[in-house]
CSV table of C-alpha atoms in Angstrom, one decimal:
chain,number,residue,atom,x,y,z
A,1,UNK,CA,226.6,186.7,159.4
A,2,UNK,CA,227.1,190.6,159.6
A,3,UNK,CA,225.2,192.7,157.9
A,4,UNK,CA,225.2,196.6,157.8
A,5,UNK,CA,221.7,198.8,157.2
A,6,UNK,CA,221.9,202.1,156.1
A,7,UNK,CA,218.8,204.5,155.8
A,8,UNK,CA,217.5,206.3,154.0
A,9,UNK,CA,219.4,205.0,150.8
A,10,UNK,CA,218.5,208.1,148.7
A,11,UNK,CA,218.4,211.9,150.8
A,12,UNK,CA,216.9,215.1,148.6
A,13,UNK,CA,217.7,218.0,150.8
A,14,UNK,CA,218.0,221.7,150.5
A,15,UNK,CA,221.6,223.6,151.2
A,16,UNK,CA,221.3,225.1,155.2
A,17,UNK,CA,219.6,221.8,156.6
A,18,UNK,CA,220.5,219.5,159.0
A,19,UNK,CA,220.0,215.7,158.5
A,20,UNK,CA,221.0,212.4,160.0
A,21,UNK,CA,222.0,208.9,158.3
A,22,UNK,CA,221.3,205.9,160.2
A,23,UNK,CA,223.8,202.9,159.9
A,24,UNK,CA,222.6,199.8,161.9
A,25,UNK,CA,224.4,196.5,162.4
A,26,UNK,CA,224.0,193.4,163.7
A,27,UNK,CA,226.7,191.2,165.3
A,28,UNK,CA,229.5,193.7,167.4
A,29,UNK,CA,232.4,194.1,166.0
A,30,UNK,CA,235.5,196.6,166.9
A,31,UNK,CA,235.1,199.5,164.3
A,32,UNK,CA,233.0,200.8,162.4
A,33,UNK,CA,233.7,203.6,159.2
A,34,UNK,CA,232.1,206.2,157.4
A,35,UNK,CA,233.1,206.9,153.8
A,36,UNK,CA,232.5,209.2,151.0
A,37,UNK,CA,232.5,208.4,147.6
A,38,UNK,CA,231.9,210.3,144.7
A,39,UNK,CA,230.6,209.4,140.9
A,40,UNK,CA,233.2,207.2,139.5
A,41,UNK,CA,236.1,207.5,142.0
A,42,UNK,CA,237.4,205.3,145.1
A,43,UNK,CA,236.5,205.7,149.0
A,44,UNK,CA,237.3,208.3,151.0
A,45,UNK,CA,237.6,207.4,154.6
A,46,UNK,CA,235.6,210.4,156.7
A,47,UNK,CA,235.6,208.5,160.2
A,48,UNK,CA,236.7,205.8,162.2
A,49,UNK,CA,235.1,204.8,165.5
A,50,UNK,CA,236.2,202.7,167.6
A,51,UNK,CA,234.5,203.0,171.5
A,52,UNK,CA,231.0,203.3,172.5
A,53,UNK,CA,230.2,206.7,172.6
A,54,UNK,CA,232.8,207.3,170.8
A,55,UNK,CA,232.1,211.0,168.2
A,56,UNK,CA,233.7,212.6,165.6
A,57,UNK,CA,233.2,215.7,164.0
A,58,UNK,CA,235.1,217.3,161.0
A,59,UNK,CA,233.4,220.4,159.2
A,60,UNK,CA,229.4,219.5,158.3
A,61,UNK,CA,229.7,216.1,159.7
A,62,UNK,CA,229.5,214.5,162.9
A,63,UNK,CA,229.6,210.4,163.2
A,64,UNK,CA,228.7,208.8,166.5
A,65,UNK,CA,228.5,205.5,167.5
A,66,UNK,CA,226.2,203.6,169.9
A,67,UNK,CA,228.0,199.9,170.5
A,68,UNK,CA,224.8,198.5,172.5
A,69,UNK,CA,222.1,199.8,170.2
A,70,UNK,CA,224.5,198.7,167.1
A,71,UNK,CA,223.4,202.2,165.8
A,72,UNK,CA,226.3,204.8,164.0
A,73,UNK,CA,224.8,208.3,163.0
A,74,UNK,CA,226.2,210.3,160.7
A,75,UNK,CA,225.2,213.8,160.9
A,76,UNK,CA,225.0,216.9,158.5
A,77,UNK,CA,225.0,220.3,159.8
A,78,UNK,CA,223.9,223.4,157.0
A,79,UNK,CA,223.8,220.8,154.2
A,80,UNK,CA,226.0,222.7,151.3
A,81,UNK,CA,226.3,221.5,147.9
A,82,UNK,CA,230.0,220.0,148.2
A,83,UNK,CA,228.3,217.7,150.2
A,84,UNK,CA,226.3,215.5,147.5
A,85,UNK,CA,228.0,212.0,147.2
A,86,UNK,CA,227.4,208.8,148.3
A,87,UNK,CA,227.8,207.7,151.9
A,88,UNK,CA,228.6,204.5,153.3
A,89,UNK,CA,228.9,203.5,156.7
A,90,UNK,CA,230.5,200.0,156.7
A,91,UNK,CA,231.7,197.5,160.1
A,92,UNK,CA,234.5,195.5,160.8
A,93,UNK,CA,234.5,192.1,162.3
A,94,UNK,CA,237.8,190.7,160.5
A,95,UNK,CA,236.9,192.0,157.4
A,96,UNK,CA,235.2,195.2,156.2
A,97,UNK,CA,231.4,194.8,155.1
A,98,UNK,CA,229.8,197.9,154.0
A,99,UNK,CA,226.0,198.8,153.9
A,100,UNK,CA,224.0,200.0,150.6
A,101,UNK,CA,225.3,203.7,150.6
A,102,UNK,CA,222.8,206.5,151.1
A,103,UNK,CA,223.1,209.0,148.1
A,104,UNK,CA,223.0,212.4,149.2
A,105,UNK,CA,222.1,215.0,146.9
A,106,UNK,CA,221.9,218.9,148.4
A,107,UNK,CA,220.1,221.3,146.1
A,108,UNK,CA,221.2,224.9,145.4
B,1,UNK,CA,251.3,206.5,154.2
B,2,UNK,CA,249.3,203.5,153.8
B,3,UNK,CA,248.6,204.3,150.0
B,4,UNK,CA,247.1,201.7,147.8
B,5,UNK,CA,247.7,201.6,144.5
B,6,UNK,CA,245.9,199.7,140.9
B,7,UNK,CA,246.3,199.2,138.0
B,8,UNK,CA,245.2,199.2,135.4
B,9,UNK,CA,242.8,202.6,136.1
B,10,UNK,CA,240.7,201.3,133.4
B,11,UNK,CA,240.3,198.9,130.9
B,12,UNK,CA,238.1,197.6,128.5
B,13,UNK,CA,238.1,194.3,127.0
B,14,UNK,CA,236.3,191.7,124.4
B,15,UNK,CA,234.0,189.2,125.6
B,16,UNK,CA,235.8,186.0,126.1
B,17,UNK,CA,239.2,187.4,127.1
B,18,UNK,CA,241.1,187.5,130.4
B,19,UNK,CA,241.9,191.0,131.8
B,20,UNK,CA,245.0,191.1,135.3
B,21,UNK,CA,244.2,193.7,137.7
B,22,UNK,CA,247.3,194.6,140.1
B,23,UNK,CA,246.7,195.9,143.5
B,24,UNK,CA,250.2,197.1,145.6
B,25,UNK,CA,250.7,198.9,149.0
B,26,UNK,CA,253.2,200.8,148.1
B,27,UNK,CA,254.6,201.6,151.7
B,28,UNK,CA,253.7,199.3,153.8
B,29,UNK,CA,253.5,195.5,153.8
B,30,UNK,CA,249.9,193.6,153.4
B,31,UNK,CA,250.0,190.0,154.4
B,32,UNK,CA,246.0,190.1,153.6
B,33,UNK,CA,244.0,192.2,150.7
B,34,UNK,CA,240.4,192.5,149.9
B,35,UNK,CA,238.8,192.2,147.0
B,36,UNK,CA,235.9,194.4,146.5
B,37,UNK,CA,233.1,194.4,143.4
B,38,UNK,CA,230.5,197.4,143.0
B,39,UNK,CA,227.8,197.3,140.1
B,40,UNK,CA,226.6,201.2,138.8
B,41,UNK,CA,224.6,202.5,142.1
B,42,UNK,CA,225.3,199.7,144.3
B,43,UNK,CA,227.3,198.8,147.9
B,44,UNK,CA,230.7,197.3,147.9
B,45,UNK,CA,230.7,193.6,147.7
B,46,UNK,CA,233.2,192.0,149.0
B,47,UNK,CA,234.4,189.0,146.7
B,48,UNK,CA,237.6,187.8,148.1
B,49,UNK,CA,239.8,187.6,151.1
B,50,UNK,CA,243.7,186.9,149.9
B,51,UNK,CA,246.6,186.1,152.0
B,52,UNK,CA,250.1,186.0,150.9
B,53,UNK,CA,251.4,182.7,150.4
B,54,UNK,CA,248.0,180.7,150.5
B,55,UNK,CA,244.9,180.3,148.3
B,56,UNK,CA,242.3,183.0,148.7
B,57,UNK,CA,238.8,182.3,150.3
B,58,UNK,CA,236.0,183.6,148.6
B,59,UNK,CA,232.3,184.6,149.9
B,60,UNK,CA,229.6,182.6,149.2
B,61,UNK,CA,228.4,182.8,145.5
B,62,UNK,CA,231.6,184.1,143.9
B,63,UNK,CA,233.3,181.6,141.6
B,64,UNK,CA,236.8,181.1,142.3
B,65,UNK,CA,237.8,179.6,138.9
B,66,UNK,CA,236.4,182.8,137.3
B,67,UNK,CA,238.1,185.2,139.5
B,68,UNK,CA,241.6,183.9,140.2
B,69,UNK,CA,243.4,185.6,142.5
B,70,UNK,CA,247.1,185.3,143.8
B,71,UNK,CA,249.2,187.6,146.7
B,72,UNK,CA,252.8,186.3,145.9
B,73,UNK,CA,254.4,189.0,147.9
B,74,UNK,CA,253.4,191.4,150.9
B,75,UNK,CA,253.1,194.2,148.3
B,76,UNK,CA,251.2,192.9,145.5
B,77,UNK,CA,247.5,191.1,144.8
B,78,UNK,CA,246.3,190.0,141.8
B,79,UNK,CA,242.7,189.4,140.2
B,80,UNK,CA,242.1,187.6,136.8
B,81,UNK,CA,238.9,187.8,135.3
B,82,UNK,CA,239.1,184.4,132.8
B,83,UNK,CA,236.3,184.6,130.1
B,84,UNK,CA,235.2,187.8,130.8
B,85,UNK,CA,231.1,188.4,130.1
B,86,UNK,CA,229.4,191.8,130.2
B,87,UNK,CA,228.1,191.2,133.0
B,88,UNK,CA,231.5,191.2,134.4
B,89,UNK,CA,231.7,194.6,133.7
B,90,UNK,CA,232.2,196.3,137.4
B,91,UNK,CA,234.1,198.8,139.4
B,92,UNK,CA,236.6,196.2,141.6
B,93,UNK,CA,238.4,197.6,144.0
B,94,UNK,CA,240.8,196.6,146.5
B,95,UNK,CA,242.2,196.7,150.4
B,96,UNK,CA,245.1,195.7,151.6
B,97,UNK,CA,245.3,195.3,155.6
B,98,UNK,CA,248.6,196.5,157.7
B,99,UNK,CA,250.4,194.3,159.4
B,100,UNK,CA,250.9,197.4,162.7
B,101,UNK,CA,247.6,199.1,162.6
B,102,UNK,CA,245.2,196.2,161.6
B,103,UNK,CA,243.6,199.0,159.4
B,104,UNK,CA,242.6,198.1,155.9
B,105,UNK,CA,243.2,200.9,153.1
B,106,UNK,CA,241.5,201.2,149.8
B,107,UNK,CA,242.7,201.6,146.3
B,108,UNK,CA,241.2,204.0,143.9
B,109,UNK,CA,239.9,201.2,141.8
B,110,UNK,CA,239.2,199.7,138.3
B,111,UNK,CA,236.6,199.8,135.9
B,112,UNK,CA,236.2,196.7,133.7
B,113,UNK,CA,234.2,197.0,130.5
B,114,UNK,CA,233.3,193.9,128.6
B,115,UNK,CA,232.1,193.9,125.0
């Protein structure tokens, strides 16, 4: 059975510091995401990886994925405010199965 | 492309009733959609797997004669609650799956209140 691990499930950070989410999984599978949500609305897809090794980077955040250790990181460069939501990393193997979310919340 | 629509956005409903929620791809042809739960500050769970054409297969612990489902075209998913409860009350959400890419896309969801 797949399961997905996300931690830490609750981040407290100040704006202008860098921090890393862990996502670990634990059958392989051929994608993993990373998603946004916010209070009250959908999913927004962030990244898709595909490949060990494989990285992404748009604006603050960076995903990366390790396919041997089962490990994703997704990481935030100069935390800002805009930046407080929920993140979910969530794997693939025939159907999507997400982890518990890490909420994010950058203070001012 | 690859947009995922619900409805309804939201509803509310008495205790007892059934409430239809509606999931379409609206450009692009699904032959499997994903039905998704999420409770106030938890995960995604996935409920329900639905192919056009056949009966749904549901994850362990879901009960199918509560939550009905039925994908009678490539565009279009359905989930019945029957008898809703409160405790029914959720976000659901769906994905529907392209047929090309593989890739599943997600809707922007619906929030069932029971009283």
């Amino acid at each position: 059975e797949l399961k997905v691990e996300q931690n830490p499930l609750f981040l407290s950070m100040q704006e202008g510091k860098n921090y890393t989410i862990y996502c670990n999984y634990s059958t392989t599978s051929d994608r993993l995401y990373w998603y946004r949500q916010d209070p009250g609305k959908s999913l927004e897809s962030l990244f898709v990886l595909l490949s060990n090794g494989a990285v992404k980077q748009e604006g603050r955040l960076m995903a990366s994925l390790d396919t041997k250790a089962r490990l994703s990181t997704l990481h935030i460069t100069a935390a800002v405010h805009d930046l407080s939501a929920t993140y979910f990393c969530a794997v693939r193997k025939d159907k999507i199965i997400f982890g518990k979310g890490t909420r994010l919340h950058i203070l001012p | 492309g690859a947009v995922v629509s619900q409805h309804p956005s939201r509803v509310i409903c008495k205790s007892g009733t059934s409430v239809k929620i509606e999931c379409r791809s609206l450009d692009f042809q699904a032959t499997t959609m994903f039905w998704y739960r999420q409770f106030p500050k938890q995960s995604l769970m996935l409920m329900a797997t639905s192919n056009e054409g056949s009966k749904a297969t549901y994850e362990q612990g879901v009960e199918k004669d509560k939550f009905l489902i039925n994908h009678a075209s490539l565009t279009l998913s359905t989930l019945t609650v029957t008898s809703a409860h409160p405790e029914d009350s959720s976000f659901y959400i769906c994905s529907a799956r392209t047929l090309s890419s593989y890739e599943q896309y997600f809707g922007p969801g619906t929030r069932l209140t029971v009283t």
